[in-house]
Amino acid sequence: MSAILPTSAEENYLKAIFKIAEKEPGPVLTNALAAEMGTSAASATDMLKRLSDKQLVAYEKYRGVTLSEAGSRLATSLIRKHRLWEVFLVDKLGFAWDEVHEFAEQLEHIQGENLTERLDDFLGHPRFDPHGDPIPDAKGRWQHRTQTRLLTLSPGQRGIVTGVDDHSPTFLQYLAEMGLSLGAELEVLERTAYDQSAKVRIGEREAVLSEKVGQNLFVRII
Amino acid sequence: MSAILPTSAEENYLKAIFKIAEKEPGPVLTNALAAEMGTSAASATDMLKRLSDKQLVAYEKYRGVTLSEAGSRLATSLIRKHRLWEVFLVDKLGFAWDEVHEFAEQLEHIQGENLTERLDDFLGHPRFDPHGDPIPDAKGRWQHRTQTRLLTLSPGQRGIVTGVDDHSPTFLQYLAEMGLSLGAELEVLERTAYDQSAKVRIGEREAVLSEKVGQNLFVRII
DNA sequence: AAATATTTTTAGCCTTGACTAAAAATAAAA
DNA sequence: TTTTATTTTTAGTCAAGGCTAAAAATATTT
Ligand SMILES: [Mn+2]
Ligand SMILES: [Mn+2]
Ligand SMILES: [Mn+2]
Ligand SMILES: [Mn+2]
């Protein structure tokens, strides 16, 4: 029983199912999957049949889909590869954190013996990617970390930037311009009750961050 | 006129045409291309029509095919990427020279702005890949080098290993076991007229190399 | 409970890149 | 110069992964 290799398209769907189920536990619905993949619902249904045939998901018509053990392992491995390649692109090739996603989206599908483990060695076994997302280890175990949205901090509280909940290049570029890279220290000085915007100190600078920013930026309180 | 990106399959065919034409100048025949690609002649004909539609080749039914200017640029760029990734895999990830081809066959197709140039910078602008093959520069210019087959050396002549004409893992592994890596020094001690085998000194060791090895190993005479 | 709205699946079509078998063109031999 | 052999192309088929439009199932209102 030589488990045939999944195609890149299959891998991408598995990853999408994993990500949706992570935020919203329970079966993943066809429309949510299609939206995440940027395809039609009909295409998603097609793919779900293929993944079901390959035992990578448990799919019940009209009821949604969940990953099988094998599907979950594959999705986790894909996320591991994606994030390791992102570390490579930023740490070794010098790309900015908003430039690496599309590359990693391709690189995660490179197949072959030992590549991931050698890359991991070369990078020094990073535990988080350039966006602060955890990198599962070779056995699929996840790092756990307590982080909170900047929005929850009250005036006087300080934090270290640990991640983002919006990975769009525009948001990442905006953060970089504000000096809000991973590891940056900030302190909430004031919060406006009306719109939840916050005046913050970032290193030496002061700035006002909107509710939207507060919602999408993770910090560890110090 | 936004030149649509070629698919991976198209790129592989272009590279195959380039490689055949390199050894055997003139139009490349369908059967030769199919053999190089490991596909049927019918599939090659199909692809030649697609490549011709995209102006990447000049194809005349029954007469063979040659690369257009655009096709030649693409093939050269693909070879550049392939060889740079091979350098990465050997120099940075620590793979052996017989392990990297299949990875590079996939990595060469990764698309996106600046990746190749950043990789080239990171690797220190290597001019040859782990098999001694030249890496064209960003403008598609080729390095030139005088090398000769080991077979042509007479007893008493010494050489430095500069490349191979057979890239099969078995040959590459055999050479590594014999101490014949790139840069290794050797001296021909005797040659047997009957079968063209040669007794050689490799560093401290002595060994007998067959005609087949002599034919597939390139050296620079010193 | 019926009617309506939403979600999901099915049906039918398309492109890419394979394949085999048959036909046509070209090359080699008699 | 015919005949035969080889090479190449065409014709027809398939699977993957998309699409749109129509049908069916499920959920929500009235
Ligand atoms: Mn991907
Ligand atoms: Mn990331
Ligand atoms: Mn390739
Ligand atoms: Mn090589």
XYZ file of C-alpha atoms (C1' of nucleotides) and ligand atoms in Angstrom:
508
model
C 0.000 0.000 0.000
C 2.133 2.829 -1.376
C 0.216 5.981 -0.415
C 0.178 7.929 -3.679
C 1.486 11.494 -3.372
C -1.185 14.190 -3.224
C -1.121 16.811 -5.951
C -0.380 20.452 -5.153
C -4.057 21.290 -5.569
C -5.043 18.586 -3.105
C -2.444 19.828 -0.629
C -3.730 23.381 -0.897
C -7.300 22.269 -0.208
C -6.204 20.206 2.794
C -4.382 23.203 4.199
C -7.427 25.403 3.651
C -9.672 22.910 5.464
C -7.178 22.781 8.323
C -7.062 26.573 8.622
C -10.824 27.010 8.594
C -11.328 24.241 11.180
C -8.658 25.867 13.356
C -10.695 29.069 13.681
C -14.128 27.512 13.593
C -14.123 23.993 15.031
C -16.510 21.460 13.522
C -17.135 20.362 9.933
C -15.973 22.769 7.226
C -18.718 23.817 4.810
C -18.312 23.838 1.052
C -18.857 27.570 0.640
C -16.301 28.446 3.311
C -13.756 26.204 1.608
C -14.487 27.640 -1.826
C -14.139 31.172 -0.437
C -10.811 30.342 1.214
C -9.530 28.772 -2.008
C -10.914 31.439 -4.317
C -12.759 28.831 -6.387
C -16.418 28.045 -7.072
C -18.438 25.876 -4.725
C -18.755 23.346 -7.552
C -14.974 23.030 -7.774
C -14.736 22.564 -4.024
C -17.329 19.784 -4.129
C -15.349 18.087 -6.917
C -12.187 18.211 -4.881
C -13.902 16.967 -1.742
C -14.914 13.826 -3.632
C -11.308 13.244 -4.710
C -9.964 13.840 -1.194
C -12.619 11.539 0.205
C -11.682 8.780 -2.277
C -8.093 9.106 -1.088
C -9.229 8.890 2.542
C -7.748 12.270 3.350
C -11.058 13.676 4.573
C -14.390 12.479 5.932
C -16.969 14.096 3.699
C -20.717 13.871 3.993
C -22.829 15.462 1.307
C -24.426 18.694 2.482
C -22.944 18.152 5.955
C -19.381 19.427 5.492
C -15.941 17.909 5.738
C -13.324 17.090 8.379
C -9.715 15.999 7.931
C -8.804 12.369 8.503
C -5.719 11.494 10.516
C -3.710 11.225 7.275
C -5.175 14.475 5.940
C -4.365 16.274 9.154
C -0.769 15.028 9.087
C -0.412 16.197 5.498
C -1.843 19.637 6.233
C 0.433 20.051 9.237
C 3.463 19.033 7.207
C 2.498 21.508 4.497
C 2.197 24.333 7.020
C 5.576 23.351 8.452
C 7.178 23.537 5.021
C 5.444 26.796 4.149
C 6.680 28.491 7.305
C 10.212 27.110 7.123
C 10.551 28.412 3.573
C 9.264 31.797 4.742
C 12.001 31.864 7.374
C 14.539 31.031 4.680
C 13.314 33.802 2.401
C 13.405 36.436 5.135
C 16.431 35.369 7.176
C 18.680 34.140 4.383
C 17.551 35.874 1.196
C 16.617 39.157 2.842
C 13.018 39.507 1.677
C 10.586 41.616 3.724
C 7.842 39.834 5.646
C 5.178 41.049 3.248
C 6.942 39.585 0.190
C 7.294 35.918 1.027
C 3.845 34.386 1.112
C 3.412 33.690 -2.602
C 6.859 32.124 -2.859
C 6.178 29.874 0.115
C 2.848 28.930 -1.409
C 4.863 27.312 -4.225
C 7.879 26.098 -2.258
C 5.735 24.167 0.231
C 4.928 21.686 -2.569
C 8.507 20.664 -3.374
C 8.722 16.900 -2.905
C 11.617 14.727 -1.891
C 13.467 12.904 0.799
C 14.891 14.903 3.707
C 14.511 18.353 2.205
C 12.401 19.725 5.017
C 14.610 18.361 7.768
C 17.786 19.670 6.126
C 16.196 23.058 5.656
C 15.098 23.064 9.288
C 18.672 22.223 10.387
C 20.097 24.936 8.149
C 17.724 27.521 9.610
C 18.540 26.506 13.181
C 15.150 24.933 13.998
C 13.095 28.121 14.113
C 9.913 27.796 16.154
C 8.067 30.738 14.604
C 7.841 32.100 11.084
C 8.384 35.729 10.027
C 4.762 36.529 10.882
C 4.998 35.041 14.352
C 3.076 31.892 13.420
C 4.267 28.677 15.081
C 6.147 26.064 13.054
C 5.117 22.496 13.988
C 8.050 20.168 14.568
C 8.937 17.144 12.437
C 6.451 15.036 14.386
C 3.649 17.547 13.868
C 3.646 18.936 17.398
C 2.643 22.549 17.812
C 4.349 25.184 19.863
C 2.009 26.888 22.267
C 2.215 30.497 23.289
C 0.032 32.988 25.089
C -0.588 36.111 23.120
C -3.370 38.632 23.193
C -4.733 41.195 20.790
C -3.353 44.694 21.293
C -6.996 45.785 21.581
C -7.250 44.152 25.013
C -4.444 46.223 26.581
C -5.381 49.091 28.888
C -3.452 52.345 29.198
C -0.202 51.729 31.061
C 0.203 48.144 29.840
C 3.222 47.257 27.740
C 3.686 44.424 25.255
C 6.022 42.777 22.757
C 4.749 42.214 19.223
C 4.407 38.450 18.675
C 2.239 38.054 15.596
C -0.495 39.211 13.247
C -3.983 37.987 12.472
C -4.069 39.656 9.054
C -1.287 38.576 6.691
C -2.064 40.964 3.849
C 0.973 42.762 2.390
C -0.645 46.141 2.987
C -1.100 45.496 6.707
C 2.405 44.028 7.030
C 3.923 46.996 5.206
C 2.007 49.428 7.377
C 3.268 47.713 10.531
C 6.863 47.765 9.274
C 6.562 51.499 8.593
C 5.274 52.033 12.127
C 8.232 50.130 13.577
C 5.948 47.291 14.608
C 8.064 44.303 13.587
C 8.086 41.062 15.566
C 9.729 41.695 18.911
C 9.058 45.431 18.935
C 8.068 46.816 22.335
C 5.099 49.104 22.777
C 3.072 50.720 25.529
C -0.563 51.790 25.400
C -0.768 55.434 26.524
C -4.452 56.218 25.988
C -7.539 54.558 24.583
C -10.453 56.398 23.006
C -13.699 54.832 24.139
C -15.606 56.040 21.078
C -13.669 54.106 18.387
C -11.290 51.911 20.394
C -8.284 53.577 18.804
C -5.194 53.745 20.993
C -2.332 56.134 21.383
C 0.773 54.024 21.807
C 4.482 54.455 22.291
C 6.572 52.321 19.930
C 10.185 52.543 21.075
C 10.784 56.316 21.015
C 7.906 57.140 18.710
C 4.265 57.816 19.472
C 1.425 56.848 17.176
C -2.326 56.311 17.088
C -3.500 52.844 16.078
C -7.055 52.140 14.925
C -9.331 49.446 16.306
C -8.654 47.436 13.157
C -4.934 47.436 13.900
C -5.571 46.594 17.549
C -7.703 43.674 16.456
C -5.100 42.246 14.082
C -1.925 42.652 16.106
C -0.897 40.099 18.732
C 1.323 40.998 21.683
C 2.699 39.309 24.759
C 2.079 41.478 27.789
C 5.224 42.341 29.785
C 1.268 42.701 -24.452
C 1.650 40.853 -21.164
C 3.666 37.737 -22.077
C 1.749 34.999 -20.280
C 3.898 32.818 -18.011
C 4.862 29.451 -19.438
C 3.705 26.380 -17.523
C 6.219 24.051 -15.882
C 5.662 21.509 -18.644
C 6.397 24.104 -21.317
C 9.542 25.169 -19.490
C 10.767 21.594 -19.262
C 10.274 21.090 -22.994
C 12.099 24.313 -23.803
C 15.026 23.212 -21.663
C 15.076 19.819 -23.345
C 15.142 21.433 -26.788
C 17.961 23.688 -25.661
C 20.002 20.771 -24.332
C 19.596 18.656 -27.444
C 20.477 21.569 -29.746
C 23.542 22.251 -27.612
C 25.003 18.809 -28.372
C 23.670 18.442 -31.882
C 23.274 21.817 -33.588
C 20.409 22.232 -36.032
C 16.670 21.587 -35.714
C 15.613 19.226 -32.937
C 13.566 16.244 -34.104
C 10.359 15.111 -32.454
C 11.644 11.684 -31.478
C 14.788 13.090 -29.867
C 12.664 15.507 -27.866
C 10.220 12.793 -26.810
C 13.120 10.575 -25.734
C 14.715 13.368 -23.699
C 11.361 14.126 -22.043
C 10.388 10.505 -21.493
C 7.076 11.028 -23.311
C 5.547 9.738 -26.548
C 6.252 11.383 -29.890
C 2.566 12.315 -30.052
C 2.823 14.242 -26.789
C 5.905 16.050 -28.043
C 4.100 17.058 -31.248
C 1.211 18.381 -29.154
C 3.530 20.472 -27.045
C 5.419 21.786 -30.075
C 2.150 23.195 -31.389
C 1.509 24.954 -28.095
C 5.054 26.335 -27.924
C 4.790 27.471 -31.512
C 1.497 29.281 -30.821
C 3.240 31.096 -27.985
C 6.128 32.033 -30.309
C 8.632 30.246 -28.119
C 9.833 27.988 -30.937
C 9.949 27.881 -34.719
C 8.348 24.583 -35.633
C 7.912 23.125 -39.077
C 5.967 19.919 -39.438
C 8.244 16.940 -40.093
C 11.265 19.292 -40.170
C 12.006 19.741 -36.480
C 12.054 22.677 -34.104
C 14.384 25.480 -33.025
C 14.051 27.890 -30.112
C 13.008 31.473 -30.789
C 14.839 34.321 -29.102
C 12.207 34.340 -26.336
C 12.335 30.548 -26.012
C 16.089 30.590 -25.774
C 16.016 33.252 -23.071
C 13.497 31.216 -21.104
C 15.514 28.013 -21.399
C 18.677 29.797 -20.317
C 16.915 31.330 -17.338
C 15.561 27.916 -16.370
C 19.021 26.363 -16.511
C 20.341 29.242 -14.426
C 17.704 28.644 -11.784
C 18.188 24.885 -11.829
C 21.915 25.184 -11.267
C 21.687 27.903 -8.624
C 19.261 25.766 -6.624
C 21.664 22.825 -6.960
C 24.418 24.979 -5.492
C 22.084 25.905 -2.645
C 21.213 22.283 -1.933
C 24.843 21.151 -1.888
C 26.595 24.159 -0.342
C 23.938 25.222 2.153
C 21.815 22.181 2.900
C 24.642 19.658 2.671
C 23.200 17.264 0.072
C 25.575 15.140 -2.012
C 25.966 15.972 -5.701
C 24.026 12.897 -6.748
C 20.965 13.843 -4.665
C 20.040 17.263 -5.941
C 18.848 16.930 -9.507
C 15.230 15.984 -8.827
C 14.816 18.767 -6.298
C 16.242 21.316 -8.710
C 13.941 19.990 -11.418
C 11.069 21.252 -9.238
C 12.683 24.348 -7.732
C 13.596 25.777 -11.146
C 9.876 26.426 -11.739
C 9.270 28.646 -8.712
C 7.950 31.970 -9.994
C 8.264 35.437 -8.608
C 10.057 38.735 -8.550
C 13.742 38.811 -7.635
C 13.994 35.304 -6.240
C 16.747 34.187 -8.569
C 18.857 37.282 -8.087
C 18.534 37.150 -4.302
C 19.474 33.485 -4.329
C 22.448 34.244 -6.547
C 23.593 36.977 -4.134
C 23.152 34.672 -1.159
C 25.241 31.973 -2.834
C 28.015 34.411 -3.712
C 27.445 34.398 -7.500
C 28.702 30.889 -8.217
C 29.833 30.372 -11.799
C 29.560 26.580 -11.832
C 27.089 24.139 -10.332
C 27.943 21.080 -8.195
C 28.492 19.028 -11.366
C 30.846 21.563 -12.907
C 28.256 22.878 -15.333
C 28.402 26.622 -16.019
C 25.709 28.931 -14.592
C 24.686 31.651 -17.051
C 24.586 35.134 -15.517
C 21.441 37.248 -15.071
C 21.770 38.474 -18.664
C 22.034 34.954 -20.019
C 25.762 35.053 -20.782
C 27.635 31.789 -20.522
C 30.927 31.169 -18.837
C 33.422 29.505 -21.125
C 36.049 27.029 -20.023
C 38.443 24.626 -21.666
C 38.076 21.113 -20.416
C 38.856 17.781 -21.975
C 37.750 14.225 -21.405
C 40.028 12.213 -19.147
C 40.227 9.718 -22.025
C 42.405 12.108 -24.018
C 45.175 12.307 -21.391
C 48.366 10.340 -21.970
C 50.457 8.726 -19.250
C 52.316 11.385 -17.314
C 49.647 14.062 -17.818
C 47.891 15.484 -14.781
C 44.480 17.130 -14.499
C 41.918 18.691 -12.188
C 38.381 17.323 -12.265
C 36.101 20.019 -13.698
C 32.898 18.240 -14.657
C 30.954 15.198 -15.796
C 29.144 14.284 -18.988
C 26.932 11.699 -17.259
C 24.823 13.065 -14.418
C 23.353 9.760 -13.247
C 23.392 9.224 -9.479
C 25.247 5.921 -9.892
C 28.103 7.538 -11.799
C 28.258 10.483 -9.407
C 28.295 8.159 -6.392
C 31.009 6.059 -7.954
C 33.163 9.126 -8.565
C 32.672 10.338 -4.998
C 33.759 6.946 -3.671
C 36.888 7.124 -5.830
C 37.727 10.572 -4.459
C 36.928 12.157 -7.816
C 34.998 15.224 -6.684
C 35.205 18.543 -8.498
C 38.682 19.992 -7.997
C 40.325 16.641 -7.285
C 43.759 16.221 -8.832
C 44.752 13.119 -10.752
C 47.558 11.819 -12.901
C 47.358 9.195 -15.630
C 50.003 6.542 -14.903
C 49.323 3.985 -17.636
C 46.836 3.403 -20.387
C 45.847 -0.014 -21.709
C 45.600 0.128 -25.500
C 43.210 -2.816 -25.658
C 40.279 -1.292 -23.718
C 41.376 2.310 -23.135
C 41.252 1.809 -19.395
C 43.718 3.897 -17.419
C 45.617 3.447 -14.215
C 45.495 6.771 -12.413
C 46.721 8.335 -9.212
C 44.011 10.223 -7.321
C 45.696 12.120 -4.513
C 47.502 9.352 -2.656
C 45.412 6.507 -4.043
C 45.812 4.511 -7.238
C 42.902 3.168 -9.231
C 41.977 1.812 -12.653
C 39.306 3.718 -14.551
C 37.406 2.228 -17.484
C 36.968 3.818 -20.902
C 33.399 4.665 -19.922
C 34.648 6.668 -16.962
C 37.335 8.320 -19.102
C 34.658 9.306 -21.582
C 32.348 10.865 -19.003
C 34.810 12.735 -16.807
C 36.061 16.203 -17.743
C 39.405 17.554 -16.517
C 41.517 20.642 -16.986
C 45.065 19.645 -17.820
C 47.698 21.111 -15.492
C -47.135 23.822 7.020
C -46.098 26.282 2.867
C -43.482 29.326 0.625
C -39.139 31.317 -0.027
C -34.225 31.755 0.363
C -29.771 29.769 0.739
C -26.477 26.234 0.168
C -24.754 22.394 -2.108
C -24.521 19.151 -5.674
C -24.945 17.640 -10.423
C -24.476 18.099 -15.337
C -22.043 19.638 -19.013
C -18.144 22.049 -20.859
C -13.151 23.648 -21.167
C -7.805 23.391 -21.118
C -3.500 21.074 -20.184
C -0.719 17.309 -20.831
C -0.540 12.675 -21.042
C -1.628 8.076 -23.772
C -2.551 4.487 -27.940
C -3.699 3.374 -32.589
C -4.094 4.743 -37.238
C -2.787 7.624 -41.066
C 0.409 10.353 -43.554
C 4.919 11.987 -44.742
C 9.712 11.237 -45.351
C 13.812 8.362 -45.806
C 16.155 4.131 -47.118
C 16.534 -0.114 -49.795
C 15.771 -3.024 -53.480
C 11.866 4.012 -59.340
C 9.050 1.294 -56.747
C 8.764 -0.916 -52.346
C 9.644 -0.975 -47.571
C 10.939 1.027 -43.230
C 11.022 4.838 -40.186
C 9.420 9.056 -38.411
C 5.922 12.194 -37.511
C 1.343 13.745 -37.234
C -3.573 13.142 -36.490
C -7.589 11.278 -34.206
C -9.676 9.814 -30.286
C -9.499 9.031 -25.191
C -8.425 10.065 -20.301
C -7.687 12.487 -15.642
C -7.071 16.729 -13.054
C -8.862 20.909 -11.953
C -11.149 24.662 -13.240
C -15.839 27.032 -14.880
C -21.310 28.164 -15.404
C -26.096 26.955 -15.205
C -29.584 24.014 -13.499
C -31.361 20.906 -10.072
C -31.769 19.252 -5.506
C -31.352 19.547 -0.596
C -31.479 22.189 3.538
C -32.662 26.234 6.229
C -35.494 30.193 7.162
C -39.692 32.932 6.953
C -44.262 33.743 6.722
Mn 0.518 26.160 -1.975
Mn 3.657 33.049 7.542
Mn 11.788 20.955 -14.217
Mn 23.764 20.155 -12.372
